[in-house]
Coordinates of C-alpha atoms and ligand atoms in Angstrom, one line a residue:
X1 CA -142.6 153.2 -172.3
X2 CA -141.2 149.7 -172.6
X3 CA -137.7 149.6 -174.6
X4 CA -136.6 146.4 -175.8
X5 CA -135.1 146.4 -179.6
X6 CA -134.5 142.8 -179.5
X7 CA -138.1 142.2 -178.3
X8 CA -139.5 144.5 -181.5
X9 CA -137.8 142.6 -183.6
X10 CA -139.1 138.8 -182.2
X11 CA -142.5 140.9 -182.1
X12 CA -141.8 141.9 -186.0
X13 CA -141.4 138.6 -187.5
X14 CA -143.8 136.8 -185.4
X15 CA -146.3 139.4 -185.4
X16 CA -145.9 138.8 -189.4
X17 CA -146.4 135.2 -189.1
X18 CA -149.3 135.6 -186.5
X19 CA -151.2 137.7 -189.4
X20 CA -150.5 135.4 -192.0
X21 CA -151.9 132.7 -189.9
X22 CA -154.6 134.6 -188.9
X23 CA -155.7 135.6 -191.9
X24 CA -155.4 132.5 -194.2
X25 CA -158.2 131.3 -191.7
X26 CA -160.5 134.1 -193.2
X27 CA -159.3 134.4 -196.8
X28 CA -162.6 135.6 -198.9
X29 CA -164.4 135.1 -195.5
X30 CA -166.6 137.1 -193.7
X31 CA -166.3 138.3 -190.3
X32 CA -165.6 135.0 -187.9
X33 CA -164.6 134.7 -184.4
X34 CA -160.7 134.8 -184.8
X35 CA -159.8 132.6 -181.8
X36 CA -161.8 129.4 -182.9
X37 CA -160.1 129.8 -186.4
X38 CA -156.4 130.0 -185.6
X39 CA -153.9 127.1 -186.0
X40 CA -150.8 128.8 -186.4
X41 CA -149.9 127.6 -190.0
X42 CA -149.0 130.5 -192.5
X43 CA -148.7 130.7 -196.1
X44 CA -146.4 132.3 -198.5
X45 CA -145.9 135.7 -197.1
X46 CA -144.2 134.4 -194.2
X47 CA -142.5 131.7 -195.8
X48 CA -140.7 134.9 -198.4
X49 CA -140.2 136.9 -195.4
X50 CA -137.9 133.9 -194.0
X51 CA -136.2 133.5 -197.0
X52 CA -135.3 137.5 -197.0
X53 CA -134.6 137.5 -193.2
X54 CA -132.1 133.7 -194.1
X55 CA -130.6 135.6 -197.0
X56 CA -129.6 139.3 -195.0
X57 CA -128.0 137.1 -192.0
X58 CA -126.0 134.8 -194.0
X59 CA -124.6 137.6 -196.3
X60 CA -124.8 140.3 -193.3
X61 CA -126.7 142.5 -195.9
X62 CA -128.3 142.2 -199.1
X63 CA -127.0 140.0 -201.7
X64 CA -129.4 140.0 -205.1
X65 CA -128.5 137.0 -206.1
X66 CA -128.5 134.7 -203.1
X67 CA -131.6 136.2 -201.9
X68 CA -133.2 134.8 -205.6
X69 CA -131.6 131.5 -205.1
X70 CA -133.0 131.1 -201.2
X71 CA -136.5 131.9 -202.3
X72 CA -135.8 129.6 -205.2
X73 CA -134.7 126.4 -202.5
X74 CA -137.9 127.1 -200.4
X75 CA -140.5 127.3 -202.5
X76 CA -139.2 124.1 -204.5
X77 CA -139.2 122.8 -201.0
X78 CA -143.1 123.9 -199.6
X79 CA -144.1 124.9 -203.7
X80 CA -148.2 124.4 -201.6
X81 CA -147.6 127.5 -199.9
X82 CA -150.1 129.6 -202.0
X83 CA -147.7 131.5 -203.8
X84 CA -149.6 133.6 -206.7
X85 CA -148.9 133.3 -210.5
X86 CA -145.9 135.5 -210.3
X87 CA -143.1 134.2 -208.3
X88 CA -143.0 131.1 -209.5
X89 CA -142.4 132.7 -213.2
X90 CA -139.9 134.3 -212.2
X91 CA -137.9 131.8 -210.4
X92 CA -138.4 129.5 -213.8
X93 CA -136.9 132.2 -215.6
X94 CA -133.9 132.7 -213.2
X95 CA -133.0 129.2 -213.1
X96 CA -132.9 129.2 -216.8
X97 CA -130.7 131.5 -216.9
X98 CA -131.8 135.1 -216.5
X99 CA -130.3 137.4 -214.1
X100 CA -132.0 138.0 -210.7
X101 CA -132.4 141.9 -211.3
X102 CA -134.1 140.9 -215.1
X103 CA -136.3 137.9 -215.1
X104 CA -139.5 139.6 -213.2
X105 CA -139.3 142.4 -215.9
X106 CA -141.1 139.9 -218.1
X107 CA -143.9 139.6 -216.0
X108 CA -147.6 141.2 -216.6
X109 CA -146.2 141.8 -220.6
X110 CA -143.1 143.2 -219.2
X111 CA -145.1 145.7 -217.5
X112 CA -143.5 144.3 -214.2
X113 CA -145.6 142.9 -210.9
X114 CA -147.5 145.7 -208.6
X115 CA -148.6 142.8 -206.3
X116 CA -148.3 143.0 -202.5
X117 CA -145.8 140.1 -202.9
X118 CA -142.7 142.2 -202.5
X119 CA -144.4 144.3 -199.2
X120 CA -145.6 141.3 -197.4
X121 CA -142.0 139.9 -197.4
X122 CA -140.0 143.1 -196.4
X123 CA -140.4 142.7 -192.9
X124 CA -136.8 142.1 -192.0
X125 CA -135.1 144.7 -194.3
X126 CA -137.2 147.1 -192.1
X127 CA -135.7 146.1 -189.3
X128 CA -132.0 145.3 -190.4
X129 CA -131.8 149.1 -192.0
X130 CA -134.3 150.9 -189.2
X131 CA -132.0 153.3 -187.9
X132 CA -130.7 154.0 -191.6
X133 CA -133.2 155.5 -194.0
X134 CA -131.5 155.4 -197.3
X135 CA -130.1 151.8 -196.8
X136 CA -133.6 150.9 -196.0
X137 CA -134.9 152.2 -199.2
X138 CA -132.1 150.8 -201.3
X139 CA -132.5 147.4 -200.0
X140 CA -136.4 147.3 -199.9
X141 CA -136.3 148.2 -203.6
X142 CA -133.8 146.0 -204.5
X143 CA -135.4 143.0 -202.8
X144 CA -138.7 144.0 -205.0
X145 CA -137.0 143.8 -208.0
X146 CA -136.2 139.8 -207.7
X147 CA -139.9 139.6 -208.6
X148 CA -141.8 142.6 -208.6
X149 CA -140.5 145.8 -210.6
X150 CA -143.2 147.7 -211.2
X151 CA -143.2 151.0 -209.0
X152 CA -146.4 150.6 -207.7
X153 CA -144.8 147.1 -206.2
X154 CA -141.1 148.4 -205.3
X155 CA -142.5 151.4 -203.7
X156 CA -145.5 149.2 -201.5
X157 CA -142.4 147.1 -200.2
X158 CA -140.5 150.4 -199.8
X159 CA -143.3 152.0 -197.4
X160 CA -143.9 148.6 -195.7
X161 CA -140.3 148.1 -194.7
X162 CA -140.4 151.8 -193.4
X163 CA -143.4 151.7 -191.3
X164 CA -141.9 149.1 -189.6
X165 CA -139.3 150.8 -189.4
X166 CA -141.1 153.8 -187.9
X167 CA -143.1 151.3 -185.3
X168 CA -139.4 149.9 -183.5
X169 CA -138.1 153.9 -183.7
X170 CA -141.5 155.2 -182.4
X171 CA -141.8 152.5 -179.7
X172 CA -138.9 154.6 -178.5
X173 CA -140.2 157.9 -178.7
X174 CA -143.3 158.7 -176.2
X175 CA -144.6 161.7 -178.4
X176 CA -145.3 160.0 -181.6
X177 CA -149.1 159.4 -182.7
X178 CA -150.8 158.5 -185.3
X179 CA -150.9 161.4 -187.6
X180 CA -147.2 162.2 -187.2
X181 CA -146.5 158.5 -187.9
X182 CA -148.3 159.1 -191.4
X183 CA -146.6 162.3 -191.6
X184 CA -143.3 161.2 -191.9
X185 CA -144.8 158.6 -194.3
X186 CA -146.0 161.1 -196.5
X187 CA -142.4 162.7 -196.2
X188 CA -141.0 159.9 -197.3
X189 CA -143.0 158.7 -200.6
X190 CA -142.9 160.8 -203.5
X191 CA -145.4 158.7 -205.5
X192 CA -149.0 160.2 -205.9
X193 CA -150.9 157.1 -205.7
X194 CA -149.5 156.1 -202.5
X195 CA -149.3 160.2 -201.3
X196 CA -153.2 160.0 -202.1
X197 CA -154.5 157.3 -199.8
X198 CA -151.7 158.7 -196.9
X199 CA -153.9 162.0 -197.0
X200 CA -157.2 159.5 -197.2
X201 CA -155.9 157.5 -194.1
X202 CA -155.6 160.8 -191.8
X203 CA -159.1 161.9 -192.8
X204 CA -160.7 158.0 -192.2
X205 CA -158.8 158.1 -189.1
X206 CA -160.2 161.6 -188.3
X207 CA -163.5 161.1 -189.0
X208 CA -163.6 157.0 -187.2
X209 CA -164.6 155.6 -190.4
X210 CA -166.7 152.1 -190.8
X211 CA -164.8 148.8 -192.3
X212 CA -167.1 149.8 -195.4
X213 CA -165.2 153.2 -195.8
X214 CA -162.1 151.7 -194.8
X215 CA -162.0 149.3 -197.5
X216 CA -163.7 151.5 -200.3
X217 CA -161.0 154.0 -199.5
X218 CA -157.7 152.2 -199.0
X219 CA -158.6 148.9 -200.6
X220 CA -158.3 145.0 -199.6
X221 CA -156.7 143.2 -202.5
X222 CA -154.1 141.7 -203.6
X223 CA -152.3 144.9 -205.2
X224 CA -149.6 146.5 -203.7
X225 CA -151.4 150.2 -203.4
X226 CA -154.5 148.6 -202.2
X227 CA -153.3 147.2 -199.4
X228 CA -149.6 148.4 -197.2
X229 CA -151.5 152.0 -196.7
X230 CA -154.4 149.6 -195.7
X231 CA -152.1 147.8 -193.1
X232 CA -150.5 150.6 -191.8
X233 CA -154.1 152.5 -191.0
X234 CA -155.1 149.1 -189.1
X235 CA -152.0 149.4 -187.2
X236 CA -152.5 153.0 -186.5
X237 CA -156.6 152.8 -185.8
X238 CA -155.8 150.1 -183.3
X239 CA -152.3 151.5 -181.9
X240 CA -152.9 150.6 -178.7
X241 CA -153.0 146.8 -178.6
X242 CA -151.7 143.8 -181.3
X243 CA -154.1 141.5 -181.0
X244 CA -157.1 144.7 -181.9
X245 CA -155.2 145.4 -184.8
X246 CA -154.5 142.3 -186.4
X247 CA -158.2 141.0 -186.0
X248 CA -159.3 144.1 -187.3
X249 CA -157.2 144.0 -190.3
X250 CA -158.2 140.5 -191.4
X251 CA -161.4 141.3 -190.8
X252 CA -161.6 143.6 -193.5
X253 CA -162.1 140.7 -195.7
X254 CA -160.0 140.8 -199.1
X255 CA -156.3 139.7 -199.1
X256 CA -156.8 139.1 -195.5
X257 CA -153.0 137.2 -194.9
X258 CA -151.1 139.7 -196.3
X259 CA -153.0 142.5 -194.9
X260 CA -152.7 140.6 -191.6
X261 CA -149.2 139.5 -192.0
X262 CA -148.2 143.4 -192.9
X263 CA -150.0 144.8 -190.4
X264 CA -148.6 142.1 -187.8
X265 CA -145.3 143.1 -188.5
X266 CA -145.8 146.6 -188.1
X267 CA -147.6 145.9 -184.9
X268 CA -145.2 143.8 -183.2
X269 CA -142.0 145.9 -184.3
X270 CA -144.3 148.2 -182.1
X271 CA -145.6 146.4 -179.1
X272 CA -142.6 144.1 -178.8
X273 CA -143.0 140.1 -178.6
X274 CA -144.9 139.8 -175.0
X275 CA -147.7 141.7 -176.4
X276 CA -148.8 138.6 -179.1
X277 CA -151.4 136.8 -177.5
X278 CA -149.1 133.3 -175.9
X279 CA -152.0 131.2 -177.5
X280 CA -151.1 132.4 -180.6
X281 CA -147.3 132.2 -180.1
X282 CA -147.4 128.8 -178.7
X283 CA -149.5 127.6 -182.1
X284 CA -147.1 129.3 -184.6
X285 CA -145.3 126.6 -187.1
X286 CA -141.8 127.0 -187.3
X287 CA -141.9 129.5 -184.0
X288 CA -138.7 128.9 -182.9
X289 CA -137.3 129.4 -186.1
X290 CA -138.6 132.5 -187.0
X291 CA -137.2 133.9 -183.3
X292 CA -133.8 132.4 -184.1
X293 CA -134.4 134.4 -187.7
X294 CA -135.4 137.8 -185.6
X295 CA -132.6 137.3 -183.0
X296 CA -129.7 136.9 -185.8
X297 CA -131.0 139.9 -187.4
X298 CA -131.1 141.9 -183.8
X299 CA -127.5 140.8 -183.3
X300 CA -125.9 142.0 -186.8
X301 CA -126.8 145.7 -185.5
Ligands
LIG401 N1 -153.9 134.5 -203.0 C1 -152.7 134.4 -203.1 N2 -152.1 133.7 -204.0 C2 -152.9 132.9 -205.0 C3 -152.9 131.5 -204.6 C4 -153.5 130.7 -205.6 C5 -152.9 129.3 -205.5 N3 -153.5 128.5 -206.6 C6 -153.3 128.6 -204.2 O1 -154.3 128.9 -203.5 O2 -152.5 127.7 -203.8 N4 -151.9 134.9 -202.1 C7 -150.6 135.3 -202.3 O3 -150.4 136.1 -203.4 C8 -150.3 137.5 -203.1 C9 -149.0 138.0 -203.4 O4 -148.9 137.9 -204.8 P1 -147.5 138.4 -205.6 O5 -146.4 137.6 -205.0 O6 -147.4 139.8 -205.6 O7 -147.8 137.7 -207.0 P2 -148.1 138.4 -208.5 O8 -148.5 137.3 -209.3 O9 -146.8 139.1 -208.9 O10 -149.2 139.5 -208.3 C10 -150.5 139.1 -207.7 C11 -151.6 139.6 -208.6 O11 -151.6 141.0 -208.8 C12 -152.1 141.3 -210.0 N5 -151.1 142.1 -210.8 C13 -149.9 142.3 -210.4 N6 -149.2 143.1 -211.3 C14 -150.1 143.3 -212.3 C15 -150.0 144.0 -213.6 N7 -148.9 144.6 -214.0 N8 -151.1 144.0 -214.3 C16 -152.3 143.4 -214.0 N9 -152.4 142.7 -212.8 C17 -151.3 142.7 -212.0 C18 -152.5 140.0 -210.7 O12 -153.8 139.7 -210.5 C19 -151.6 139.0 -210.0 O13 -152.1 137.7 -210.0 C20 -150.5 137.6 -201.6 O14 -151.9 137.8 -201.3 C21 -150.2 136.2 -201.1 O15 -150.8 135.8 -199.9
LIG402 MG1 -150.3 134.2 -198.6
LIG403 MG1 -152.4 137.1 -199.5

């Protein structure tokens, strides 16, 4: 079994990139040859999991505050990155005044954001904190909470940043399959609407479900708990190989970037960088970048 941490976590952050890409291509499309499609430019997801990964190196850990003000800098920079209705709220509300862990209270008539926004982004805290459970689940929720409080949205990002987690500690561990990955999944979520679809993923996965099933099940949109159980299943249907699980994932139609982009990043914390397809690689904007973003993160463990 190849074991290269620093590779997983290149592999991570592109792979998130990679899906982003990917799956922007396809947004609200159907099924379309992936390769013809793909020119390497992603959309918000990525461009939030930067500002997390920028904010965790320069404070060597997680600072609430300065992680608000860096996603505040780059979306005034790139505001045409197809953020949704939410962030941008919320960063209005911060820079009038409110504090960080307050603003995105407000949101959905203070019931608090459940999109995926918060999961999609997590990437690096998954890897920063993947030998250290509680830390991980301290600093994925707290990252949520800049703009999405809602449980259903702090615990998505919570599970996200632990499957990846999972993927760079299984990569090390030959005995590991599928169903114990979801085990220790299920171990680790106490919430019932995310402890539902885990025992939904094992049977689809059991029984080789269609897309159809797939999607009816564990859901495609832009919700938190219908879609990081729906990442993690394309991972773990198509464990064996990146590029099958990525193009399987954004071809479930649906959110298809963030699905992508979360599955991506599972996928490569898994497979490690070599196993992105170079095409892909060489098209990615900002590539070198994002592997000077993975590298700092690889060298504050
Ligand atoms: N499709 C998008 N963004 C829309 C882009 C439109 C734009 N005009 C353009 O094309 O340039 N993709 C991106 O948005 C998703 C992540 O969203 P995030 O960051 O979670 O945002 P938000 O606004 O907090 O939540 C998204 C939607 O979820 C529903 N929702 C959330 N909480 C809710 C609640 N408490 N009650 C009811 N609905 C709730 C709403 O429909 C929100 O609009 C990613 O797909 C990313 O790629
Ligand atoms: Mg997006
Ligand atoms: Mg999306």
């Amino acid at each position: 079994m190849f074991d290269d941490t620093r590779s997983r976590f290149l592999g991570c952050l592109i792979g998130c990139a990679v899906g982003d890409a990917l799956g922007c291509r396809l947004e609200g499309l159907a099924s379309l040859d992936v390769e013809s499609v793909f020119d390497g430019r992603w959309t918000d997801d990525t461009h939030m999991m930067i500002g997390v990964a920028e904010s965790l190196i320069a404070n060597k850990g997680f600072n609430g505050n300065h992680m608000a003000q860096t996603f505040i800098k780059n979306y005034e920079q790139e505001p045409w990155r197809g953020y949704a209705s939410g962030p941008p709220k919320v960063f209005r509300w911060i820079k009038s005044g409110v504090p960080w862990d307050e603003a995105a209270k407000q949101l959905f008539g203070g019931a608090g954001s459940y999109g995926n926004g918060a999961a999609m982004r997590v990437a690096p805290v998954g890897l920063l904190y993947y030998d250290d459970t509680e830390k991980l689940r301290f600093v994925a929720h707290a990252q949520s909470m800049i703009t999405h409080t809602h449980e259903l949205g702090t615990e998505g990002a919570v599970i996200q940043a632990y499957s990846v987690a999972l993927a760079v500690k299984a990569s090390q561990s030959s005995e590991w399959d599928s169903y114990e990955f979801l085990e220790k999944l299920m171990g680790f979520t106490s919430n019932e609407t995310y402890r539902r679809k885990l025992k939904k993923a094992v049977e689809l996965l059991k029984e080789g479900a269609d897309r159809h099933k797939v999607v009816k099940e564990l859901g495609n949109s832009v919700e938190a708990h219908n879609s990081v159980l729906t990442a993690v299943y394309c991972f773990l249907r198509n464990w064996g190989n990146f590029k099958d699980a990525v193009t399987y994932a954004v071809n479930l139609g649906g959110d298809t970037d963030t699905i992508g982009a979360m599955t991506g990043a599972i996928s490569g914390a898994y497979h490690g960088v070599e196993a992105i397809p170079e095409q892909w690689r060489n098209k990615l904007e900002r590539r070198a970048y994002i592997e000077k973003l993975a590298e700092d993160l690889w060298a504050l463990k």
